[in-house]
PDB file of C-alpha atoms in Angstrom:
ATOM      1  CA  MET A   1      53.123   7.968 -10.066  1.00  0.00           C
ATOM      2  CA  LEU A   2      52.635   8.412  -6.320  1.00  0.00           C
ATOM      3  CA  GLU A   3      50.561  10.898  -4.346  1.00  0.00           C
ATOM      4  CA  THR A   4      49.610  11.378  -0.727  1.00  0.00           C
ATOM      5  CA  HIS A   5      46.381  13.175   0.093  1.00  0.00           C
ATOM      6  CA  GLY A   6      45.882  14.653   3.548  1.00  0.00           C
ATOM      7  CA  LEU A   7      48.092  11.925   4.977  1.00  0.00           C
ATOM      8  CA  THR A   8      47.940  11.550   8.736  1.00  0.00           C
ATOM      9  CA  ALA A   9      49.747   9.049  10.951  1.00  0.00           C
ATOM     10  CA  ASN A  10      49.664   8.277  14.648  1.00  0.00           C
ATOM     11  CA  TYR A  11      51.798   6.416  17.154  1.00  0.00           C
ATOM     12  CA  GLY A  12      49.181   5.516  19.711  1.00  0.00           C
ATOM     13  CA  GLN A  13      47.710   8.807  20.929  1.00  0.00           C
ATOM     14  CA  PHE A  14      50.543  10.836  19.398  1.00  0.00           C
ATOM     15  CA  ARG A  15      49.905  12.299  15.947  1.00  0.00           C
ATOM     16  CA  ALA A  16      53.064  12.435  13.828  1.00  0.00           C
ATOM     17  CA  LEU A  17      51.692  13.608  10.467  1.00  0.00           C
ATOM     18  CA  PHE A  18      49.059  16.266   9.836  1.00  0.00           C
ATOM     19  CA  GLY A  19      47.559  16.326   6.343  1.00  0.00           C
ATOM     20  CA  VAL A  20      50.722  15.775   4.286  1.00  0.00           C
ATOM     21  CA  ASP A  21      50.412  16.127   0.505  1.00  0.00           C
ATOM     22  CA  ILE A  22      53.316  15.123  -1.738  1.00  0.00           C
ATOM     23  CA  THR A  23      53.667  13.894  -5.318  1.00  0.00           C
ATOM     24  CA  VAL A  24      56.370  11.856  -7.029  1.00  0.00           C
ATOM     25  CA  ALA A  25      56.532  11.580 -10.820  1.00  0.00           C
ATOM     26  CA  ALA A  26      57.948   8.584 -12.664  1.00  0.00           C
ATOM     27  CA  GLY A  27      61.738   8.745 -12.761  1.00  0.00           C
ATOM     28  CA  GLU A  28      61.902  11.773 -10.460  1.00  0.00           C
ATOM     29  CA  CYS A  29      64.106  12.271  -7.399  1.00  0.00           C
ATOM     30  CA  VAL A  30      62.371  14.005  -4.511  1.00  0.00           C
ATOM     31  CA  ALA A  31      64.161  15.049  -1.316  1.00  0.00           C
ATOM     32  CA  ILE A  32      62.426  15.269   2.050  1.00  0.00           C
ATOM     33  CA  ILE A  33      64.313  17.481   4.501  1.00  0.00           C
ATOM     34  CA  GLY A  34      63.617  18.758   8.004  1.00  0.00           C
ATOM     35  CA  ALA A  35      64.898  18.644  11.541  1.00  0.00           C
ATOM     36  CA  ASN A  36      64.762  15.546  13.753  1.00  0.00           C
ATOM     37  CA  GLY A  37      61.174  14.795  14.702  1.00  0.00           C
ATOM     38  CA  ALA A  38      59.727  16.565  11.659  1.00  0.00           C
ATOM     39  CA  GLY A  39      57.892  13.414  10.514  1.00  0.00           C
ATOM     40  CA  LYS A  40      60.127  12.463   7.580  1.00  0.00           C
ATOM     41  CA  SER A  41      60.634   8.819   8.538  1.00  0.00           C
ATOM     42  CA  THR A  42      56.974   8.475   9.466  1.00  0.00           C
ATOM     43  CA  LEU A  43      56.089   9.668   5.982  1.00  0.00           C
ATOM     44  CA  MET A  44      58.341   6.999   4.451  1.00  0.00           C
ATOM     45  CA  ARG A  45      56.921   4.307   6.707  1.00  0.00           C
ATOM     46  CA  SER A  46      53.387   5.324   5.779  1.00  0.00           C
ATOM     47  CA  ILE A  47      54.076   5.176   2.040  1.00  0.00           C
ATOM     48  CA  ALA A  48      55.794   1.796   2.432  1.00  0.00           C
ATOM     49  CA  GLY A  49      52.896   0.294   4.378  1.00  0.00           C
ATOM     50  CA  VAL A  50      54.740  -0.122   7.670  1.00  0.00           C
ATOM     51  CA  ILE A  51      52.156   2.281   9.077  1.00  0.00           C
ATOM     52  CA  ARG A  52      48.713   1.697   7.593  1.00  0.00           C
ATOM     53  CA  ASN A  53      46.358   4.544   6.816  1.00  0.00           C
ATOM     54  CA  ALA A  54      43.046   5.202   5.139  1.00  0.00           C
ATOM     55  CA  ALA A  55      43.310   3.733   1.641  1.00  0.00           C
ATOM     56  CA  ALA A  56      42.831   7.028  -0.216  1.00  0.00           C
ATOM     57  CA  MET A  57      45.619   8.798   1.679  1.00  0.00           C
ATOM     58  CA  VAL A  58      48.287   7.110  -0.470  1.00  0.00           C
ATOM     59  CA  VAL A  59      47.645   6.656  -4.192  1.00  0.00           C
ATOM     60  CA  HIS A  60      49.895   4.735  -6.573  1.00  0.00           C
ATOM     61  CA  ARG A  61      49.190   5.046 -10.277  1.00  0.00           C
ATOM     62  CA  GLY A  62      45.620   6.100  -9.546  1.00  0.00           C
ATOM     63  CA  GLU A  63      44.875   3.274  -7.108  1.00  0.00           C
ATOM     64  CA  PRO A  64      44.469   3.791  -3.345  1.00  0.00           C
ATOM     65  CA  ILE A  65      47.091   1.793  -1.429  1.00  0.00           C
ATOM     66  CA  GLY A  66      47.193   3.446   1.989  1.00  0.00           C
ATOM     67  CA  ALA A  67      45.588   0.476   3.743  1.00  0.00           C
ATOM     68  CA  LEU A  68      47.817  -2.187   2.128  1.00  0.00           C
ATOM     69  CA  SER A  69      50.505  -4.100   4.001  1.00  0.00           C
ATOM     70  CA  SER A  70      54.190  -3.463   3.385  1.00  0.00           C
ATOM     71  CA  ALA A  71      54.451  -6.790   1.540  1.00  0.00           C
ATOM     72  CA  GLU A  72      51.591  -5.857  -0.786  1.00  0.00           C
ATOM     73  CA  ILE A  73      53.098  -2.434  -1.447  1.00  0.00           C
ATOM     74  CA  MET A  74      56.495  -3.924  -2.262  1.00  0.00           C
ATOM     75  CA  LYS A  75      54.837  -6.207  -4.806  1.00  0.00           C
ATOM     76  CA  ARG A  76      53.482  -3.075  -6.464  1.00  0.00           C
ATOM     77  CA  GLY A  77      57.013  -1.803  -6.991  1.00  0.00           C
ATOM     78  CA  ILE A  78      57.648   0.410  -3.959  1.00  0.00           C
ATOM     79  CA  ALA A  79      60.698  -0.583  -1.901  1.00  0.00           C
ATOM     80  CA  MET A  80      62.223   1.090   1.144  1.00  0.00           C
ATOM     81  CA  VAL A  81      65.791   1.304   2.409  1.00  0.00           C
ATOM     82  CA  PRO A  82      65.010   1.704   6.124  1.00  0.00           C
ATOM     83  CA  GLU A  83      66.855   3.900   8.564  1.00  0.00           C
ATOM     84  CA  GLY A  84      69.354   1.710  10.408  1.00  0.00           C
ATOM     85  CA  ARG A  85      69.653  -0.748   7.480  1.00  0.00           C
ATOM     86  CA  ARG A  86      68.051  -3.703   9.357  1.00  0.00           C
ATOM     87  CA  LEU A  87      69.941  -6.515   7.695  1.00  0.00           C
ATOM     88  CA  PHE A  88      69.315 -10.139   8.651  1.00  0.00           C
ATOM     89  CA  ALA A  89      72.186 -10.893  11.034  1.00  0.00           C
ATOM     90  CA  SER A  90      72.143 -14.655  10.421  1.00  0.00           C
ATOM     91  CA  LEU A  91      72.457 -14.306   6.632  1.00  0.00           C
ATOM     92  CA  THR A  92      75.380 -13.534   4.354  1.00  0.00           C
ATOM     93  CA  VAL A  93      75.548 -10.469   2.165  1.00  0.00           C
ATOM     94  CA  GLU A  94      74.372 -12.453  -0.842  1.00  0.00           C
ATOM     95  CA  GLU A  95      71.527 -14.083   1.071  1.00  0.00           C
ATOM     96  CA  ASN A  96      70.343 -10.662   2.252  1.00  0.00           C
ATOM     97  CA  LEU A  97      70.322  -9.490  -1.370  1.00  0.00           C
ATOM     98  CA  LEU A  98      68.489 -12.564  -2.618  1.00  0.00           C
ATOM     99  CA  ILE A  99      65.694 -12.007  -0.106  1.00  0.00           C
ATOM    100  CA  GLY A 100      65.011  -8.679  -1.791  1.00  0.00           C
ATOM    101  CA  GLY A 101      64.619 -10.439  -5.108  1.00  0.00           C
ATOM    102  CA  GLN A 102      61.873 -12.665  -3.716  1.00  0.00           C
ATOM    103  CA  ALA A 103      59.633  -9.718  -2.903  1.00  0.00           C
ATOM    104  CA  ARG A 104      58.641  -8.896  -6.477  1.00  0.00           C
ATOM    105  CA  LYS A 105      58.869 -10.920  -9.659  1.00  0.00           C
ATOM    106  CA  ALA A 106      58.627  -8.008 -12.102  1.00  0.00           C
ATOM    107  CA  PRO A 107      61.366  -7.874 -14.744  1.00  0.00           C
ATOM    108  CA  GLY A 108      63.851  -5.054 -14.515  1.00  0.00           C
ATOM    109  CA  PRO A 109      67.488  -4.043 -14.613  1.00  0.00           C
ATOM    110  CA  TRP A 110      68.468  -5.235 -11.135  1.00  0.00           C
ATOM    111  CA  SER A 111      70.016  -8.629 -10.457  1.00  0.00           C
ATOM    112  CA  LEU A 112      72.820  -9.873  -8.226  1.00  0.00           C
ATOM    113  CA  ASP A 113      75.355  -9.055 -10.918  1.00  0.00           C
ATOM    114  CA  ALA A 114      73.930  -5.565 -11.432  1.00  0.00           C
ATOM    115  CA  VAL A 115      74.051  -4.842  -7.696  1.00  0.00           C
ATOM    116  CA  TYR A 116      77.636  -6.103  -7.552  1.00  0.00           C
ATOM    117  CA  GLN A 117      78.518  -3.798 -10.435  1.00  0.00           C
ATOM    118  CA  LEU A 118      76.952  -0.880  -8.583  1.00  0.00           C
ATOM    119  CA  PHE A 119      78.766  -1.759  -5.334  1.00  0.00           C
ATOM    120  CA  PRO A 120      81.837  -3.878  -6.238  1.00  0.00           C
ATOM    121  CA  VAL A 121      82.892  -4.338  -2.622  1.00  0.00           C
ATOM    122  CA  LEU A 122      79.775  -6.433  -2.021  1.00  0.00           C
ATOM    123  CA  ARG A 123      80.936  -9.029  -4.522  1.00  0.00           C
ATOM    124  CA  GLU A 124      84.154  -9.353  -2.538  1.00  0.00           C
ATOM    125  CA  ARG A 125      82.229  -9.721   0.732  1.00  0.00           C
ATOM    126  CA  ARG A 126      79.282 -11.722  -0.598  1.00  0.00           C
ATOM    127  CA  LYS A 127      79.924 -14.709   1.690  1.00  0.00           C
ATOM    128  CA  SER A 128      80.427 -12.592   4.826  1.00  0.00           C
ATOM    129  CA  PRO A 129      77.664 -12.173   7.420  1.00  0.00           C
ATOM    130  CA  GLY A 130      75.789  -8.990   6.575  1.00  0.00           C
ATOM    131  CA  THR A 131      76.377  -7.484   9.996  1.00  0.00           C
ATOM    132  CA  ALA A 132      80.146  -8.169   9.852  1.00  0.00           C
ATOM    133  CA  LEU A 133      80.544  -5.370   7.311  1.00  0.00           C
ATOM    134  CA  SER A 134      81.292  -1.714   7.979  1.00  0.00           C
ATOM    135  CA  GLY A 135      78.362   0.661   8.358  1.00  0.00           C
ATOM    136  CA  GLY A 136      78.809   1.946   4.820  1.00  0.00           C
ATOM    137  CA  GLN A 137      78.978  -1.541   3.351  1.00  0.00           C
ATOM    138  CA  GLN A 138      75.857  -2.528   5.280  1.00  0.00           C
ATOM    139  CA  GLN A 139      74.103   0.478   3.794  1.00  0.00           C
ATOM    140  CA  MET A 140      75.102  -0.704   0.337  1.00  0.00           C
ATOM    141  CA  VAL A 141      73.593  -4.118   1.122  1.00  0.00           C
ATOM    142  CA  ALA A 142      70.364  -2.469   2.293  1.00  0.00           C
ATOM    143  CA  ILE A 143      70.150  -0.447  -0.933  1.00  0.00           C
ATOM    144  CA  GLY A 144      70.992  -3.506  -3.026  1.00  0.00           C
ATOM    145  CA  ARG A 145      68.374  -5.604  -1.233  1.00  0.00           C
ATOM    146  CA  ALA A 146      65.703  -3.018  -2.097  1.00  0.00           C
ATOM    147  CA  LEU A 147      66.887  -2.805  -5.710  1.00  0.00           C
ATOM    148  CA  MET A 148      66.669  -6.576  -6.116  1.00  0.00           C
ATOM    149  CA  SER A 149      62.879  -6.216  -6.106  1.00  0.00           C
ATOM    150  CA  ASN A 150      63.233  -4.021  -9.225  1.00  0.00           C
ATOM    151  CA  PRO A 151      61.212  -1.167  -7.750  1.00  0.00           C
ATOM    152  CA  GLU A 152      59.790   1.708  -9.735  1.00  0.00           C
ATOM    153  CA  LEU A 153      59.961   3.813  -6.558  1.00  0.00           C
ATOM    154  CA  LEU A 154      62.840   3.570  -4.074  1.00  0.00           C
ATOM    155  CA  LEU A 155      62.349   5.155  -0.642  1.00  0.00           C
ATOM    156  CA  CYS A 156      65.680   5.984   1.019  1.00  0.00           C
ATOM    157  CA  ASP A 157      65.407   6.875   4.696  1.00  0.00           C
ATOM    158  CA  GLU A 158      68.513   8.614   6.106  1.00  0.00           C
ATOM    159  CA  ILE A 159      70.976   6.639   3.985  1.00  0.00           C
ATOM    160  CA  SER A 160      73.951   8.795   5.042  1.00  0.00           C
ATOM    161  CA  LEU A 161      73.263   8.720   8.772  1.00  0.00           C
ATOM    162  CA  GLY A 162      76.391   7.969  10.812  1.00  0.00           C
ATOM    163  CA  LEU A 163      78.617   7.276   7.806  1.00  0.00           C
ATOM    164  CA  ALA A 164      82.014   8.719   6.948  1.00  0.00           C
ATOM    165  CA  PRO A 165      82.065  11.433   4.245  1.00  0.00           C
ATOM    166  CA  VAL A 166      83.942   9.243   1.756  1.00  0.00           C
ATOM    167  CA  VAL A 167      81.309   6.499   2.123  1.00  0.00           C
ATOM    168  CA  ILE A 168      78.454   8.990   1.777  1.00  0.00           C
ATOM    169  CA  ARG A 169      80.048  10.206  -1.452  1.00  0.00           C
ATOM    170  CA  ASP A 170      80.118   6.673  -2.875  1.00  0.00           C
ATOM    171  CA  ILE A 171      76.518   5.975  -1.896  1.00  0.00           C
ATOM    172  CA  TYR A 172      75.233   9.221  -3.369  1.00  0.00           C
ATOM    173  CA  ALA A 173      77.214   8.553  -6.545  1.00  0.00           C
ATOM    174  CA  ALA A 174      75.056   5.438  -6.983  1.00  0.00           C
ATOM    175  CA  LEU A 175      71.743   7.339  -7.011  1.00  0.00           C
ATOM    176  CA  PRO A 176      72.032   8.685 -10.594  1.00  0.00           C
ATOM    177  CA  LYS A 177      72.833   5.149 -11.770  1.00  0.00           C
ATOM    178  CA  ILE A 178      69.719   3.882  -9.999  1.00  0.00           C
ATOM    179  CA  ARG A 179      67.636   6.521 -11.764  1.00  0.00           C
ATOM    180  CA  GLU A 180      69.140   5.468 -15.094  1.00  0.00           C
ATOM    181  CA  GLY A 181      67.496   2.102 -14.467  1.00  0.00           C
ATOM    182  CA  GLY A 182      64.106   3.848 -14.444  1.00  0.00           C
ATOM    183  CA  ALA A 183      63.372   4.094 -10.717  1.00  0.00           C
ATOM    184  CA  ALA A 184      62.060   7.211  -9.047  1.00  0.00           C
ATOM    185  CA  ILE A 185      63.668   8.002  -5.694  1.00  0.00           C
ATOM    186  CA  VAL A 186      62.478   9.680  -2.528  1.00  0.00           C
ATOM    187  CA  VAL A 187      65.398  10.464  -0.244  1.00  0.00           C
ATOM    188  CA  VAL A 188      65.054  11.577   3.368  1.00  0.00           C
ATOM    189  CA  GLU A 189      68.203  13.427   4.316  1.00  0.00           C
ATOM    190  CA  GLN A 190      69.618  15.580   7.121  1.00  0.00           C
ATOM    191  CA  ASP A 191      72.420  16.899   4.899  1.00  0.00           C
ATOM    192  CA  ILE A 192      70.649  19.607   2.914  1.00  0.00           C
ATOM    193  CA  GLY A 193      73.495  20.004   0.434  1.00  0.00           C
ATOM    194  CA  LYS A 194      73.499  16.305  -0.429  1.00  0.00           C
ATOM    195  CA  ALA A 195      69.722  16.288  -0.794  1.00  0.00           C
ATOM    196  CA  LEU A 196      69.584  19.298  -3.101  1.00  0.00           C
ATOM    197  CA  ALA A 197      72.456  17.989  -5.236  1.00  0.00           C
ATOM    198  CA  VAL A 198      70.535  14.875  -6.310  1.00  0.00           C
ATOM    199  CA  ALA A 199      66.899  16.006  -6.173  1.00  0.00           C
ATOM    200  CA  ASP A 200      64.590  17.505  -8.773  1.00  0.00           C
ATOM    201  CA  ARG A 201      62.217  18.804  -6.107  1.00  0.00           C
ATOM    202  CA  VAL A 202      62.400  19.257  -2.360  1.00  0.00           C
ATOM    203  CA  TYR A 203      59.838  19.178   0.445  1.00  0.00           C
ATOM    204  CA  CYS A 204      60.668  20.545   3.881  1.00  0.00           C
ATOM    205  CA  MET A 205      58.746  19.272   6.892  1.00  0.00           C
ATOM    206  CA  MET A 206      58.338  20.615  10.394  1.00  0.00           C
ATOM    207  CA  GLU A 207      56.305  19.037  13.187  1.00  0.00           C
ATOM    208  CA  GLY A 208      54.467  16.675  10.853  1.00  0.00           C
ATOM    209  CA  ARG A 209      53.527  19.253   8.222  1.00  0.00           C
ATOM    210  CA  VAL A 210      54.960  20.293   4.865  1.00  0.00           C
ATOM    211  CA  THR A 211      56.326  23.824   5.173  1.00  0.00           C
ATOM    212  CA  LEU A 212      58.046  24.212   1.806  1.00  0.00           C
ATOM    213  CA  VAL A 213      57.775  22.760  -1.698  1.00  0.00           C
ATOM    214  CA  SER A 214      60.223  23.871  -4.370  1.00  0.00           C
ATOM    215  CA  LYS A 215      62.317  22.856  -7.317  1.00  0.00           C
ATOM    216  CA  ALA A 216      65.679  21.932  -5.848  1.00  0.00           C
ATOM    217  CA  ALA A 217      67.570  24.161  -8.262  1.00  0.00           C
ATOM    218  CA  GLU A 218      65.507  27.219  -7.306  1.00  0.00           C
ATOM    219  CA  VAL A 219      65.160  27.008  -3.516  1.00  0.00           C
ATOM    220  CA  THR A 220      67.217  29.421  -1.426  1.00  0.00           C
ATOM    221  CA  ARG A 221      68.930  28.836   1.893  1.00  0.00           C
ATOM    222  CA  ARG A 222      66.773  31.564   3.374  1.00  0.00           C
ATOM    223  CA  GLN A 223      63.616  29.733   2.313  1.00  0.00           C
ATOM    224  CA  ILE A 224      64.928  26.489   3.766  1.00  0.00           C
ATOM    225  CA  HIS A 225      65.853  28.168   7.060  1.00  0.00           C
ATOM    226  CA  ALA A 226      62.384  29.675   7.298  1.00  0.00           C
ATOM    227  CA  ALA A 227      60.741  26.320   6.527  1.00  0.00           C
ATOM    228  CA  TYR A 228      62.869  24.516   9.127  1.00  0.00           C
ATOM    229  CA  PHE A 229      62.040  26.907  11.926  1.00  0.00           C
ATOM    230  CA  GLY A 230      58.637  28.248  10.983  1.00  0.00           C
ATOM    231  CA  GLU A 231      59.839  31.766  10.342  1.00  0.00           C
ATOM    232  CA  ALA A 232      58.753  34.213   7.681  1.00  0.00           C
ATOM    233  CA  ALA A 233      60.922  33.853   4.574  1.00  0.00           C
TER     234      ALA A 233
END
């Protein structure tokens, strides 16, 4: 469904990605792991159109999309849950969710009621300002907002960052339910155990390059350690 081909990305004169190739099949969950500064978030931002690239570097269902804007990419069915959540502070929980539904008009399983069933606490807090919620609840709003566009590919960038273990558990418990709705997921994660538990395949990155590709069920800790630090496995 999605491929990157020799993907590069720069921040000014600084190059953050060097020829990254990944693939995501329909309905698949792919984990992207690596140390801070490995280029994981830059990869997500490039796929989502926040960082524009040469058109052929990102291909969605056979069509080059690397040069499209983030709005155009969301209309194609690719939605991102950004690191840091980035909710609209002046809007309520429900208004934040409804904005996600305006991004794409494609039919699908996700509606306000479906999001509230996935995260019941949001129904209780639907009239509260989005930023008045706890960090975990805000993360649920950010995920729900992305789901409201009924994406076929959900990009999750560091969704457990800074959250309590019990909240992380609840958020990760939602991922299989999201896949049941037909969406593929790419999850960027620092917690290797969490990533491997939900993923079909895993990519490890270091310094803007892919250093390991494996089925999640087959990769060893030794291979991951080597890929993290550039050592011989």
